[in-house]
XYZ file of N, CA and C in Angstrom:
393
model
N 123.040 59.156 33.918
C 123.395 58.942 32.540
C 122.593 57.784 31.954
N 122.452 56.717 32.758
C 121.683 55.576 32.263
C 120.214 55.948 32.087
N 119.692 56.820 32.942
C 118.292 57.229 32.834
C 118.068 58.063 31.591
N 119.050 58.873 31.200
C 118.924 59.676 29.977
C 118.830 58.771 28.747
N 119.543 57.631 28.834
C 119.519 56.701 27.705
C 118.312 55.769 27.776
N 117.448 56.007 28.758
C 116.211 55.261 28.954
C 116.456 53.806 29.343
N 117.492 53.616 30.220
C 117.738 52.311 30.806
C 117.300 52.366 32.258
N 116.866 51.231 32.772
C 116.529 51.195 34.185
C 117.801 50.830 34.956
N 118.017 51.539 36.035
C 119.225 51.327 36.819
C 118.885 50.413 37.988
N 119.570 49.274 38.041
C 119.392 48.329 39.127
C 120.780 48.038 39.677
N 120.978 48.321 40.942
C 122.290 48.062 41.548
C 123.207 49.259 41.415
N 124.487 48.990 41.480
C 125.475 50.065 41.430
C 125.619 50.620 40.020
N 125.910 51.904 39.893
C 126.092 52.475 38.561
C 127.265 51.848 37.821
N 128.327 51.512 38.547
C 129.480 50.901 37.882
C 129.088 49.588 37.213
N 128.263 48.852 37.899
C 127.835 47.560 37.379
C 127.038 47.758 36.091
N 126.153 48.708 36.114
C 125.302 48.972 34.942
C 126.133 49.484 33.780
N 127.013 50.420 34.054
C 127.825 50.999 32.978
C 128.748 49.948 32.396
N 129.305 49.103 33.229
C 130.225 48.083 32.735
C 129.529 47.164 31.745
N 128.304 46.815 32.007
C 127.605 45.906 31.114
C 127.102 46.599 29.866
N 126.979 47.906 29.903
C 126.606 48.624 28.690
C 127.814 48.866 27.802
N 129.005 48.891 28.423
C 130.235 49.201 27.691
C 130.756 47.948 26.997
N 131.040 48.068 25.734
C 131.663 46.975 25.001
C 133.058 47.431 24.618
N 134.083 46.680 25.027
C 135.441 47.109 24.731
C 135.738 47.055 23.232
N 136.545 48.017 22.807
C 136.922 48.055 21.396
C 138.073 47.086 21.158
N 138.474 46.958 19.922
C 139.556 46.054 19.547
C 140.867 46.528 20.207
N 141.083 47.845 20.235
C 142.285 48.381 20.875
C 142.292 48.060 22.364
N 141.131 48.186 22.994
C 141.040 47.875 24.419
C 141.338 46.401 24.675
N 140.842 45.550 23.827
C 141.084 44.105 23.984
C 142.574 43.806 23.829
N 143.232 44.414 22.827
C 144.674 44.216 22.629
C 145.454 44.708 23.857
N 145.050 45.860 24.329
C 145.730 46.414 25.495
C 145.593 45.483 26.713
N 144.393 44.944 26.915
C 144.177 44.009 28.025
C 145.016 42.749 27.836
N 145.135 42.265 26.606
C 145.953 41.085 26.341
C 147.430 41.372 26.623
N 147.905 42.548 26.234
C 149.292 42.927 26.498
C 149.549 43.016 28.000
N 148.598 43.605 28.696
C 148.742 43.703 30.150
C 148.785 42.318 30.784
N 147.971 41.406 30.284
C 147.956 40.033 30.801
C 149.290 39.339 30.513
N 149.837 39.547 29.299
C 151.137 38.952 28.957
C 152.234 39.509 29.872
N 152.238 40.823 30.100
C 153.234 41.437 30.966
C 153.130 40.886 32.384
N 151.899 40.705 32.831
C 151.679 40.168 34.176
C 152.232 38.744 34.283
N 151.956 37.915 33.273
C 152.463 36.535 33.292
C 153.989 36.515 33.208
N 154.562 37.402 32.376
C 156.013 37.466 32.237
C 156.666 37.873 33.563
N 156.083 38.855 34.220
C 156.617 39.310 35.510
C 156.536 38.190 36.547
N 155.424 37.464 36.570
C 155.282 36.342 37.501
C 156.322 35.265 37.213
N 156.578 35.005 35.916
C 157.572 33.996 35.544
C 158.973 34.442 35.977
N 159.283 35.727 35.798
C 160.588 36.240 36.223
C 160.751 36.126 37.737
N 159.712 36.462 38.472
C 159.774 36.362 39.931
C 159.943 34.916 40.370
N 159.251 33.996 39.690
C 159.383 32.574 40.036
C 160.800 32.086 39.737
N 161.368 32.516 38.590
C 162.727 32.114 38.244
C 163.730 32.685 39.250
N 163.521 33.924 39.642
C 164.410 34.560 40.620
C 164.336 33.839 41.965
N 163.129 33.484 42.369
C 162.958 32.768 43.631
C 163.613 31.389 43.563
N 163.444 30.697 42.436
C 164.049 29.377 42.273
C 165.574 29.489 42.331
N 166.118 30.536 41.718
C 167.567 30.735 41.724
C 168.072 30.984 43.141
N 167.361 31.824 43.900
C 167.755 32.088 45.277
C 167.649 30.835 46.147
N 166.603 30.050 45.930
C 166.453 28.806 46.684
C 167.601 27.849 46.388
N 167.991 27.773 45.115
C 169.094 26.900 44.726
C 170.394 27.362 45.369
N 170.609 28.659 45.397
C 171.820 29.199 46.024
C 171.828 28.868 47.512
N 170.693 29.052 48.180
C 170.616 28.758 49.609
C 170.825 27.276 49.892
N 170.367 26.420 49.010
C 170.557 24.986 49.201
C 171.998 24.581 48.932
N 172.658 25.254 47.976
C 174.021 24.897 47.598
C 175.042 25.262 48.660
N 174.854 26.385 49.328
C 175.830 26.864 50.287
C 175.304 26.708 51.706
N 176.243 26.354 52.597
C 175.896 26.248 54.011
C 175.918 27.634 54.637
N 174.982 27.857 55.502
C 174.993 29.121 56.231
C 175.788 28.923 57.510
N 176.669 29.823 57.767
C 177.544 29.726 58.937
C 177.224 30.805 59.965
N 175.995 31.262 59.986
C 175.624 32.326 60.911
C 175.857 31.929 62.358
N 175.526 30.681 62.714
C 175.699 30.266 64.098
C 177.183 30.243 64.471
N 178.034 29.782 63.544
C 179.470 29.774 63.803
C 179.994 31.190 63.973
N 179.536 32.073 63.106
C 179.981 33.468 63.193
C 179.551 34.079 64.512
N 178.347 33.794 64.950
C 177.864 34.347 66.212
C 178.701 33.843 67.389
N 179.057 32.554 67.367
C 179.880 32.004 68.442
C 181.254 32.663 68.466
N 181.876 32.793 67.288
C 183.197 33.404 67.213
C 183.141 34.878 67.625
N 182.093 35.551 67.221
C 181.942 36.962 67.572
C 181.838 37.114 69.093
N 181.060 36.247 69.726
C 180.911 36.302 71.179
C 182.246 36.019 71.868
N 183.010 35.058 71.352
C 184.305 34.722 71.946
C 185.269 35.903 71.831
N 185.282 36.547 70.692
C 186.166 37.698 70.498
C 185.762 38.838 71.416
N 184.484 39.073 71.547
C 184.020 40.142 72.443
C 184.404 39.838 73.889
N 184.346 38.569 74.282
C 184.762 38.195 75.633
C 186.246 38.474 75.842
N 187.066 38.125 74.836
C 188.504 38.375 74.946
C 188.800 39.869 75.057
N 188.105 40.652 74.259
C 188.302 42.106 74.303
C 187.897 42.648 75.669
N 186.783 42.176 76.193
C 186.313 42.633 77.503
C 187.306 42.244 78.597
N 187.856 41.020 78.520
C 188.839 40.590 79.515
C 190.084 41.462 79.443
N 190.521 41.776 78.227
C 191.705 42.627 78.067
C 191.462 44.007 78.664
N 190.284 44.564 78.435
C 189.952 45.873 79.009
C 189.936 45.799 80.533
N 189.365 44.730 81.072
C 189.308 44.576 82.527
C 190.718 44.445 83.111
N 191.601 43.679 82.422
C 192.973 43.524 82.892
C 193.701 44.867 82.879
N 193.533 45.636 81.815
C 194.178 46.948 81.731
C 193.677 47.862 82.849
N 192.391 47.812 83.102
C 191.813 48.649 84.153
C 192.363 48.232 85.519
N 192.476 46.924 85.757
C 193.004 46.433 87.023
C 194.461 46.862 87.189
N 195.256 46.780 86.114
C 196.651 47.199 86.183
C 196.749 48.694 86.461
N 195.885 49.481 85.837
C 195.887 50.930 86.063
C 195.529 51.232 87.521
N 194.569 50.516 88.063
C 194.176 50.710 89.464
C 195.340 50.352 90.405
N 196.035 49.254 90.099
C 197.180 48.855 90.918
C 198.274 49.908 90.857
N 198.511 50.452 89.666
C 199.546 51.479 89.512
C 199.167 52.730 90.310
N 197.905 53.108 90.282
C 197.458 54.272 91.044
C 197.635 54.034 92.541
N 197.291 52.839 93.000
C 197.440 52.514 94.416
C 198.909 52.545 94.825
N 199.779 52.028 93.948
C 201.211 52.025 94.238
C 201.737 53.455 94.309
N 201.289 54.313 93.426
C 201.709 55.711 93.459
C 201.223 56.390 94.738
N 199.995 56.083 95.140
C 199.477 56.662 96.377
C 200.318 56.209 97.569
N 200.664 54.924 97.603
C 201.461 54.400 98.709
C 202.845 55.047 98.731
N 203.424 55.271 97.560
C 204.740 55.906 97.492
C 204.664 57.363 97.921
N 203.604 58.049 97.545
C 203.495 59.469 97.864
C 203.109 59.701 99.322
N 202.359 58.807 99.927
C 201.954 58.969 101.320
C 203.151 58.919 102.276
N 204.081 57.977 102.187
C 205.251 58.000 103.083
C 206.099 59.240 102.846
N 206.182 59.722 101.648
C 206.973 60.912 101.371
C 206.350 62.111 102.059
N 205.060 62.184 102.131
C 204.391 63.281 102.818
C 204.607 63.183 104.320
N 204.593 62.001 104.875
C 204.792 61.805 106.302
C 206.219 62.171 106.694
N 207.168 61.852 105.864
C 208.574 62.117 106.137
C 209.015 63.407 105.457
N 208.183 64.413 105.461
C 208.524 65.659 104.812
C 209.488 66.503 105.638
N 209.813 66.086 106.899
C 210.782 66.787 107.723
C 212.161 66.557 107.125
N 213.041 67.545 107.251
C 214.394 67.345 106.727
C 215.112 66.271 107.527
N 215.951 65.516 106.898
C 216.656 64.453 107.620
C 217.615 65.047 108.657
N 217.729 64.359 109.792
C 218.593 64.823 110.877
C 219.996 64.284 110.643
N 220.932 65.140 110.886
C 222.328 64.732 110.745
C 222.807 64.112 112.046
N 223.698 63.195 111.950
C 224.235 62.554 113.149
C 225.205 63.517 113.823
N 225.149 63.590 115.086
C 226.082 64.395 115.850
C 225.631 65.831 116.003
N 224.739 66.298 115.223
C 224.277 67.672 115.344
C 222.770 67.630 115.482
N 222.226 68.027 116.614
C 220.808 67.938 116.854
C 220.056 69.139 116.314
N 220.758 70.238 116.011
C 220.107 71.417 115.486
C 220.138 71.376 113.966
N 219.079 71.871 113.340
C 219.112 71.898 111.888
C 220.143 72.905 111.401
N 220.673 72.633 110.248
C 221.699 73.506 109.684
C 221.082 74.826 109.291
N 221.812 75.921 109.553
C 221.342 77.245 109.204
C 221.811 77.581 107.811
N 221.024 78.389 107.144
C 221.369 78.782 105.794
C 222.515 79.774 105.863
N 223.514 79.563 105.091
C 224.653 80.466 105.022
C 225.657 80.250 106.131
N 225.448 79.302 107.016
C 226.381 79.047 108.107
C 227.499 78.153 107.617
N 228.668 78.359 108.182
C 229.812 77.536 107.814
C 229.754 76.240 108.604
N 230.093 75.146 107.953
C 230.078 73.881 108.689
C 231.188 73.875 109.744
N 230.889 73.228 110.848
C 231.869 73.145 111.924
C 232.903 72.097 111.574
N 234.132 72.433 111.894
C 235.225 71.485 111.622
C 235.458 70.618 112.847
N 235.669 69.357 112.615
C 235.973 68.438 113.714
C 237.487 68.372 113.882
N 237.897 68.214 115.112
C 239.349 68.045 115.286
C 239.807 66.747 114.648
N 241.023 66.782 114.101
C 241.545 65.641 113.359
C 241.958 64.496 114.274
N 242.152 64.744 115.486
C 242.608 63.713 116.388
C 241.519 62.853 116.957
N 240.327 63.164 116.800
C 239.313 62.381 117.483
C 238.679 61.391 116.641
């Protein structure tokens, strides 16, 4: 394009075209508006940052305290779970101990004076009243 206009091109085309281009009044206004918007945005960001800094300076952060308390609570919860588990294990062991003797003594109890087991449907023997 520059060669058609009988200009010599030295360097990048963008560089050459930029120097041939003269911005219009509208372009200049637009650039000024963009610059104002940019400065306004920077001022808002600076004000926002200053406000946040002031808030951080005004209030104490208690993150370390919260972390300590959180750890203490988690320890208490873990201890409670461990205690419950230990109690459950003890209860299971106690049940096993109770059930094991019952299995060993699964024979019917022997009656005194009669060495034979009682028969089903048999009448009990009567003892004489004088003895």
